[in-house]
XYZ file of C-alpha atoms in Angstrom:
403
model
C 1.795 -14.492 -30.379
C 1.876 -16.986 -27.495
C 5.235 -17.909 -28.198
C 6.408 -14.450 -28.511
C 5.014 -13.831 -24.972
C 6.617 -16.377 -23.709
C 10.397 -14.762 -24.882
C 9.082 -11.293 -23.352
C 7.521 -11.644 -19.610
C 9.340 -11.475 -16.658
C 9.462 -7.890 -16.124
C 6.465 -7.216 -16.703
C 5.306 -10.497 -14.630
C 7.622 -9.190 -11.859
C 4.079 -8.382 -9.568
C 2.869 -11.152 -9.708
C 5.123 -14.202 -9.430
C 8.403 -12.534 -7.352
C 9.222 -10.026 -4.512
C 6.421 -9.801 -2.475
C 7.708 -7.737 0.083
C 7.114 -4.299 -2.581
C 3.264 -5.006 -2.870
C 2.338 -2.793 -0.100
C 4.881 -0.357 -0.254
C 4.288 0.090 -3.761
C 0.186 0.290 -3.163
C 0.909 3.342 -0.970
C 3.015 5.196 -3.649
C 0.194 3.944 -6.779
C -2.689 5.630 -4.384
C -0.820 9.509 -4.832
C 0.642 8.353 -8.114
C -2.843 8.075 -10.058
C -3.812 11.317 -9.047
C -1.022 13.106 -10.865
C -1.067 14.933 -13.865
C 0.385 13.725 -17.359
C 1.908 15.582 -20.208
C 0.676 12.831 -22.592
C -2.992 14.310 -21.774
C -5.298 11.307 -23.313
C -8.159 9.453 -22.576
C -8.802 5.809 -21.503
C -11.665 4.000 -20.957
C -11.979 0.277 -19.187
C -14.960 -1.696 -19.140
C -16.865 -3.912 -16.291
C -19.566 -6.454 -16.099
C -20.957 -8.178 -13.412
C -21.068 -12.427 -13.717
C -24.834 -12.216 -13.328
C -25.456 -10.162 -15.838
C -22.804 -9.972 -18.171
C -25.021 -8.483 -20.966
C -24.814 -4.559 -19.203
C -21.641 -3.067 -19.417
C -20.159 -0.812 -16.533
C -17.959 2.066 -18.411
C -15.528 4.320 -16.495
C -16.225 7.306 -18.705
C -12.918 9.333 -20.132
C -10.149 8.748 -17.356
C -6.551 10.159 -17.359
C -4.875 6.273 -17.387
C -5.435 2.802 -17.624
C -5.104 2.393 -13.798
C -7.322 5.211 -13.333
C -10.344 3.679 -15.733
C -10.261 0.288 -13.785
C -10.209 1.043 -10.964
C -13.623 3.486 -12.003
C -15.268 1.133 -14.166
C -15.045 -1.672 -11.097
C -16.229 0.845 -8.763
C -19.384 1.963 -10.829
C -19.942 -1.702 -11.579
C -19.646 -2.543 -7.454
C -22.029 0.579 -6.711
C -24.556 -0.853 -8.986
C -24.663 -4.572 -8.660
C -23.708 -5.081 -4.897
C -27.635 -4.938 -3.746
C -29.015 -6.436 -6.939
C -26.824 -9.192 -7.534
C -25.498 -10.718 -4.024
C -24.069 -13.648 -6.042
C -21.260 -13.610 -8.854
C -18.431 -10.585 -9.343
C -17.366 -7.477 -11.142
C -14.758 -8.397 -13.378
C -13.193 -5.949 -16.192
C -13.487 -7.069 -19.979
C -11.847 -4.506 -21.810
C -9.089 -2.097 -21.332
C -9.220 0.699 -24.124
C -9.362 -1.512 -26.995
C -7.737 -4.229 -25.674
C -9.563 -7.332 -24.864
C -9.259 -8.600 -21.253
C -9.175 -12.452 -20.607
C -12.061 -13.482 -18.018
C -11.209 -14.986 -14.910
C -13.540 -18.318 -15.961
C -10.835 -18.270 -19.410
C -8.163 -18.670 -16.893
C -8.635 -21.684 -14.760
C -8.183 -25.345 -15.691
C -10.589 -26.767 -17.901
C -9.852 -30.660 -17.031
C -10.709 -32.631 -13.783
C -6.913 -33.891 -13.387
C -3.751 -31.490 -13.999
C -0.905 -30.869 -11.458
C -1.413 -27.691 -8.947
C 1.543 -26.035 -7.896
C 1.547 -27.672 -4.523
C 3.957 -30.313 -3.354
C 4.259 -32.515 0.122
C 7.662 -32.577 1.763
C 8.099 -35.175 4.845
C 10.336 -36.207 7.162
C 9.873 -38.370 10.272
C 8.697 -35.339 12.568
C 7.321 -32.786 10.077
C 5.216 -32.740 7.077
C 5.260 -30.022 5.172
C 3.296 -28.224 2.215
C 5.098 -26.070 -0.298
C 2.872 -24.283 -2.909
C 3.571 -21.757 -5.596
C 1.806 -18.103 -5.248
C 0.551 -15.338 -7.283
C 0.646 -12.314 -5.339
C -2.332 -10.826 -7.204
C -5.303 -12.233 -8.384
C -8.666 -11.526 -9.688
C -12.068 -12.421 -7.423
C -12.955 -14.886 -10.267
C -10.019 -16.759 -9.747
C -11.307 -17.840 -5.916
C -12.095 -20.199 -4.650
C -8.825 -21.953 -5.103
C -8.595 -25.658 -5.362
C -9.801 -27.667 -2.426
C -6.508 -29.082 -1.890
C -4.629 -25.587 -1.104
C -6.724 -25.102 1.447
C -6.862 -28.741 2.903
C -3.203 -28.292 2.810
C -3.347 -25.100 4.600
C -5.528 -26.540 7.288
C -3.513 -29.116 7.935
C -0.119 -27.083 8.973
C -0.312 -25.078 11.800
C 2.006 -22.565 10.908
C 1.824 -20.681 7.442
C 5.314 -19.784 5.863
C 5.987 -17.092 3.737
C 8.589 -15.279 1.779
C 8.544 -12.312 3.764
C 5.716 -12.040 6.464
C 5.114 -8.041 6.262
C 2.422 -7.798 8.398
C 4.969 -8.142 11.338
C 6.197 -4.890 9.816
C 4.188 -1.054 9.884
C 3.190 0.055 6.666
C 4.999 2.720 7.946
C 8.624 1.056 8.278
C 7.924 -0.825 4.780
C 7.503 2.370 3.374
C 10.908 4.292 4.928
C 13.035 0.917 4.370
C 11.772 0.929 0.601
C 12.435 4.423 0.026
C 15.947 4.543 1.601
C 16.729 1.317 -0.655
C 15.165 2.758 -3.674
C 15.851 6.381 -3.734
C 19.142 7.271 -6.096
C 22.470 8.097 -4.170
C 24.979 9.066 -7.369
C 22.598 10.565 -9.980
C 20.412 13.352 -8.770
C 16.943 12.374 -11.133
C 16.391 9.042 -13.034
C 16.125 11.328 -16.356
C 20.230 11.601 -16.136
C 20.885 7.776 -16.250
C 18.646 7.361 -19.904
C 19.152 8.647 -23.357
C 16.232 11.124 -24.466
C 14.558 8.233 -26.938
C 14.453 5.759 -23.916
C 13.224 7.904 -21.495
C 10.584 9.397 -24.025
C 9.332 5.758 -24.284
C 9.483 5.443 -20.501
C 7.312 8.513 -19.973
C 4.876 7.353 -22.636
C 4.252 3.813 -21.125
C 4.280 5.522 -17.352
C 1.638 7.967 -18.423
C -0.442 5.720 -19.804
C -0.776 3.405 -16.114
C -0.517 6.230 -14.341
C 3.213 6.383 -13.400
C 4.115 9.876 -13.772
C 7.725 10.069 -13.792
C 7.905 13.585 -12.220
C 6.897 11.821 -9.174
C 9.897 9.298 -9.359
C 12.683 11.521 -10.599
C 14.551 10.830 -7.364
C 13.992 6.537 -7.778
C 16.310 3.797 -8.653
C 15.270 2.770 -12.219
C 13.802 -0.485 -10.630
C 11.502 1.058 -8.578
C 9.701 2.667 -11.782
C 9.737 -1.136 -13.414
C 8.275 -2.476 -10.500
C 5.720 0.260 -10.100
C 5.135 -0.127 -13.782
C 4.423 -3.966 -13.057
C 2.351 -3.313 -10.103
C -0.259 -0.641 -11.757
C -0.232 -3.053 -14.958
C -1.789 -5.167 -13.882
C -3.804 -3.460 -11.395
C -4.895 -1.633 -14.699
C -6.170 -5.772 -15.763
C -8.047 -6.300 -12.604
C -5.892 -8.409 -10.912
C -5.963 -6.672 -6.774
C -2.777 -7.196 -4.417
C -5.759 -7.577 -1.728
C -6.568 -10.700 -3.467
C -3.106 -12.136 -3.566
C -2.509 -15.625 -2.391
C -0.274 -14.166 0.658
C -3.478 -12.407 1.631
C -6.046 -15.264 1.114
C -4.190 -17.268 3.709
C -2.771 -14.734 6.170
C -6.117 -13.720 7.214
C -6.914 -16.990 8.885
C -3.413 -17.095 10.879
C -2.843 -15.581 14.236
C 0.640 -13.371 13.874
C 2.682 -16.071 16.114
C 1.780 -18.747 13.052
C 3.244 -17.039 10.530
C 7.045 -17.370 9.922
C 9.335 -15.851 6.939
C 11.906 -17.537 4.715
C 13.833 -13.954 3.782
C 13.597 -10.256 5.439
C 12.595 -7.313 4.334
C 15.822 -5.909 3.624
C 17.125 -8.961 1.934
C 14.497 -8.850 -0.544
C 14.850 -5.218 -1.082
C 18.433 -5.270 -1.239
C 17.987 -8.119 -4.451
C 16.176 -5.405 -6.389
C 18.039 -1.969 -5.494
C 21.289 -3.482 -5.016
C 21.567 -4.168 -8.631
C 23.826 -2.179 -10.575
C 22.107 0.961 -12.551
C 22.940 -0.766 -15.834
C 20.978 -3.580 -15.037
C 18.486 -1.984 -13.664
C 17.877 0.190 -16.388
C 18.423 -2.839 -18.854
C 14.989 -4.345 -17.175
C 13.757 -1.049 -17.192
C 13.716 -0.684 -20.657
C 13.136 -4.152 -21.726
C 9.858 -3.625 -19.629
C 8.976 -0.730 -21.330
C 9.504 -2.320 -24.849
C 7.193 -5.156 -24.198
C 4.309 -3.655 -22.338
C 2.060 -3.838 -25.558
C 1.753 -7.317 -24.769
C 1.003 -7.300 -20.887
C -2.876 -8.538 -21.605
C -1.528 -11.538 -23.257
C 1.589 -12.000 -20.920
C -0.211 -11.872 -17.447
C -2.575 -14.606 -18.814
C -0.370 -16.681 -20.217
C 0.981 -16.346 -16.977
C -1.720 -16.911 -14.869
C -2.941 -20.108 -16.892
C 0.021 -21.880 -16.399
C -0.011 -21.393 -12.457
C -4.027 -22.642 -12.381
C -3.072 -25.721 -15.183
C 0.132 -26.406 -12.693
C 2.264 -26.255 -16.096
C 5.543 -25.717 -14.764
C 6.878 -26.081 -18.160
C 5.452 -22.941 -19.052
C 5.907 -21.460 -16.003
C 9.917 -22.004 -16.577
C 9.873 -20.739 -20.007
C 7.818 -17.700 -18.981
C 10.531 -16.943 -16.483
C 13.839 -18.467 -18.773
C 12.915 -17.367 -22.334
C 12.374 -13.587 -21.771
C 16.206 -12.741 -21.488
C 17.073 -13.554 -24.744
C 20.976 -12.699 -25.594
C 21.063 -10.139 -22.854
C 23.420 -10.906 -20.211
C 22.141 -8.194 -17.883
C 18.839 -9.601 -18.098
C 19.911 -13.464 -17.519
C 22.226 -12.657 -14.495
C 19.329 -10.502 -12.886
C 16.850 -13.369 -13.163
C 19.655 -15.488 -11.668
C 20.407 -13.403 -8.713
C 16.136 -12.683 -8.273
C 15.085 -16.487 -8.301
C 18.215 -18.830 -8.262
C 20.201 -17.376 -5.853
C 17.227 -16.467 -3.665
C 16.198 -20.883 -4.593
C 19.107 -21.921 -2.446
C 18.565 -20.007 0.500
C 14.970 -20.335 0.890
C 15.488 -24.316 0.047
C 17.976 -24.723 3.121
C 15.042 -22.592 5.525
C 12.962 -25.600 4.562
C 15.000 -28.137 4.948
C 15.429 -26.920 8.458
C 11.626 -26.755 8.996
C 11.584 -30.689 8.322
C 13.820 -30.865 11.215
C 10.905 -29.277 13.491
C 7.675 -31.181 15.013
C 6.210 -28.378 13.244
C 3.368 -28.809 10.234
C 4.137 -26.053 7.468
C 2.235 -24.710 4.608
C 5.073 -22.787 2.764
C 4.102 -20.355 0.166
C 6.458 -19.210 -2.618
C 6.321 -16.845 -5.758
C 5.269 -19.902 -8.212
C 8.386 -18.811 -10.365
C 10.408 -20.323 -7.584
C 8.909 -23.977 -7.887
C 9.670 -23.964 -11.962
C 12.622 -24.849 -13.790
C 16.185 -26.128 -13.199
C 17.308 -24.370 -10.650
C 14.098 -24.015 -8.494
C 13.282 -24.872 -5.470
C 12.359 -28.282 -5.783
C 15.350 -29.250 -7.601
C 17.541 -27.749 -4.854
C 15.472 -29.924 -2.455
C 15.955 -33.172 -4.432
C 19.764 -32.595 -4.521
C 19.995 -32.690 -1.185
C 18.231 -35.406 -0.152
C 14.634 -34.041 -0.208
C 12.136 -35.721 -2.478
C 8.705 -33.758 -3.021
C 5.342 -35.128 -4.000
C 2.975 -33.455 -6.660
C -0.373 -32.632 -5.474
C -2.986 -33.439 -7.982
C -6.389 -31.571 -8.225
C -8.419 -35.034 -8.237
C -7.090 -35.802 -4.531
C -10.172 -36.112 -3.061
C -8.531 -35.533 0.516
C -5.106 -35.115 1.546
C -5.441 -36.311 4.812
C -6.024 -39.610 3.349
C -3.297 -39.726 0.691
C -0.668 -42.180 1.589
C 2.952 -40.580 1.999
C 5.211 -42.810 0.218
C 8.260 -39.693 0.648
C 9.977 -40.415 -3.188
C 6.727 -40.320 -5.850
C 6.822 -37.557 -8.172
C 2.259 -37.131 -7.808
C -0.395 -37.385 -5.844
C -3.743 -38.231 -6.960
C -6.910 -39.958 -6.500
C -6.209 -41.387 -10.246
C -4.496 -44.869 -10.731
C-alpha cells in the first residue's frame, strides 16, 4: 500500500508541498464552494477528539461532504473543550470510514534524523534554507527547535511568493483571470462523459461542486480538489509553515523568490491536455489521499528526502504529460529560485529561506542546483543543541551535536 502511494501522490500532494501563492485564493472560493448543493446527495460524517480526553468523541452529525463534516466535527469539538481543557488540541480521527493518522503518528520517533533545513554561507551572508508544508495540523507544532533558532537568527524571512504584500482582493482577480477558460465555454466540453462523471463524483464528495467551476481551467478544479482534501484531513492553510513564520516578521523583512503571476502562469499556462491529464490522474487516486498526505507528511518531519523525491518522481509513471508537468512545476522553477539565492549570499543580509519541501528533494532540486554552482549546503540535524554554536565548516554534508 505504501509503495503504491508512493507511485500515485503528487497531485493530490499539490497543497501541500508546491504553489503557495493559490492557498488563499483558493480558501476564498472553498468558503462559497461548501455551501453548494450536490447531485450526488449523501451523507458524511468526520470525527474529533480532543488530546486530553481522547476517550469522547466529537461527531459532525450527517453533513453534505467530507469538507463540510470536518470542518463541523472540529468546531463542535472546539465549542466543547476550549474552557474545559486549556491544554492539548482538537484533532480529527476519522473521516467516514476512513481512519485518519494522528498528528503524534506523524512526527519523528528518534532523537537524531535530518530536518529539512540546510545552512548556506558565504563570507558576508549566512543563510538558512528549509523545506515547507503549506498546511499543517495543530499537533504537528511546535516545530523543531532548530527552525526556529534558524529563523531567529536571519533577519529577513524569504519566501516563494510573499502574498501578504498582495490584497486578498488582487490574489483573487489575478487567479481568476489566469484560471478562467478562454477557448472552451464550460470545463464539461474538454472531458469525455465517463471522466467527467468520475470528476463530479470525487468533487461532490469534498465539496467541489463542479457547477460552480464550469467556467475554470481544469487545474483550478485539481488544485481546489487538493486544497479541500486535505482540509477534509485536518490539515488548516492557517497553520502552514508560511504562516507560522510570517506572523513574527514586519512586511519590510519579508522578500519573495517568484511573483504572483509567475507562479500562476506555471499552473494555467499549461496546455488543456496536460492539465486535464493531472486532472484526471487526481481524480483516479483520491481513494488513497489518507494514506498519501501522511506518507507525505512523515517524510518532511523524519527529513527523508529519499521519500520525499520518490513521492514527487514515482507518481508519473509512463505518462509524459505528467513527467513534463512535474518538470516545468519544480525543476524549472529549482533553477530560478537557486540563482535568487545565490544572489542573497552576495548581501550582508541573514536569510531564512522557505521552500515547498518538494523543492529541496531529488536530482534536480534545489540543493543540487546550488552545489553545481559552487554552493555547498550543510544538513541541519535535530540533535543540534544550538545553531549559534555550530561551527560553519561551508562543504559538510550535516550538522549535529552527534560525533
Amino acid at each position: 500500500m505504501f509503495e503504491t502511494a508512493l507511485r500515485r501522490t503528487k497531485p493530490k500532494a499539490f497543497a501541500l508541498i508546491s504553489i503557495k501563492a493559490l492557498v488563499p485564493a483558493l480558501a476564498l472560493l472553498s468558503t462559497n464552494l461548501l455551501l453548494c448543493g450536490s447531485a450526488f446527495a449523501e451523507s458524511h460524517e468526520s470525527i474529533a477528539i480532543h488530546t486530553a480526553q481522547p476517550s469522547i468523541e466529537y461527531t459532525s452529525g450527517p453533513q453534505p461532504n467530507r469538507t463540510a463534516a470536518a470542518l463541523a466535527a472540529n468546531d463542535k469539538c472546539k465549542t466543547a473543550t476550549t474552557e474545559v481543557h486549556p491544554q492539548g488540541y482538537c484533532e480529527l480521527v476519522r473521516m467516514d470510514n476512513v481512519p485518519i493518522t494522528q498528528a503524534s503518528e506523524l512526527k519523528a520517533n528518534t532523537q537524531r534524523h535530518p530536518l529539512f533545513l540546510w545552512r548556506f554561507t558565504s563570507n558576508t551572508s549566512t543563510l538558512y534554507l528549509a523545506g515547507s508544508l503549506h498546511l499543517l495540523k495543530q499537533g504537528l507544532y511546535p516545530l523543531p527547535l532548530q527552525y526556529e533558532q534558524a529563523f531567529k537568527l536571519s533577519n529577513k524571512l524569504v519566501l516563494e511568493v510573499n502574498t501578504d504584500q498582495i490584497s486578498p482582493g488582487e490574489i483573487y482577480a489575478k487567479t481568476q483571470a489566469a484560471a478562467r477558460l478562454t477557448k472552451q465555454r464550460y470545463l464539461r466540453e474538454s472531458l469525455s462523459a465517463l471522466d467527467y462523471s468520475r470528476l463530479a463524483r470525487t468533487a461532490a464528495l469534498y465539496g467541489v461542486p463542479l457547477q460552480a467551476l464550469q467556467s475554470y481551467k481544469p487545474a483550478m478544479v485539481y488544485t481546489q480538489l487538493s486544497l479541500m482534501g486535505f482540509i477534509a484531513l485536518g490539515y488548516d492553510p492557517e497553520l502552514g509553515v508560511e504562516e507560522h513564520f510570517s506572523k513574527s516578521k514586519t512586511p519590510e523583512d519579508i522578500l519573495q523568490l517568484e511573483s504572483l503571476d509567475l507562479q500562476l502562469g506555471f499552473l494555467f499556462a499549461q496546455s488543456m491536455e496536460t492539465q486535464i491529464a493531472v486532472l484526471m490522474d487526481t481524480v483516479k487516486q483520491f481513494d488513497e489521499i489518507e494514506t498519501v498526505a501522511s506518507s507525505l507528511v512523515q517524510a518532511w518531519a523524519k527529513g527523508d528526502d529519499t521519500t520525499m523525491a520518490k513521492i514527487v518522481a514515482e507518481q508519473n509513471g509512463s505518462s509524459k504529460l505528467l513527467r513534463d508537468f512535474s518538470e516545468q512545476l519544480l525543476d524549472q522553477r529549482n533553477v530560478g529560485m537557486s540563482k535568487k539565492i545565490a544572489d542573497y549570499l552576495n548581501t550582508n543580509e541573514n536569510y531564512f529561506v522557505l521552500v515547498g519541501a518538494a523543492h529541496l528533494a531529488g536530482p534536480n532540486s534545489i540543493i543540487k542546483v546550488l552545489e553545481k554552482n559552487g554552493f555547498h549546503g550543510e544538513r541541519i540535524y535535530s540533535d543540534l543543541p544550538n545553531l549559534r554554536d555550530a561551527p560553519i565548516t561551508h562543504s559538510t554534508t550535516e550538522v549535529s551535536h552527534t560525533p
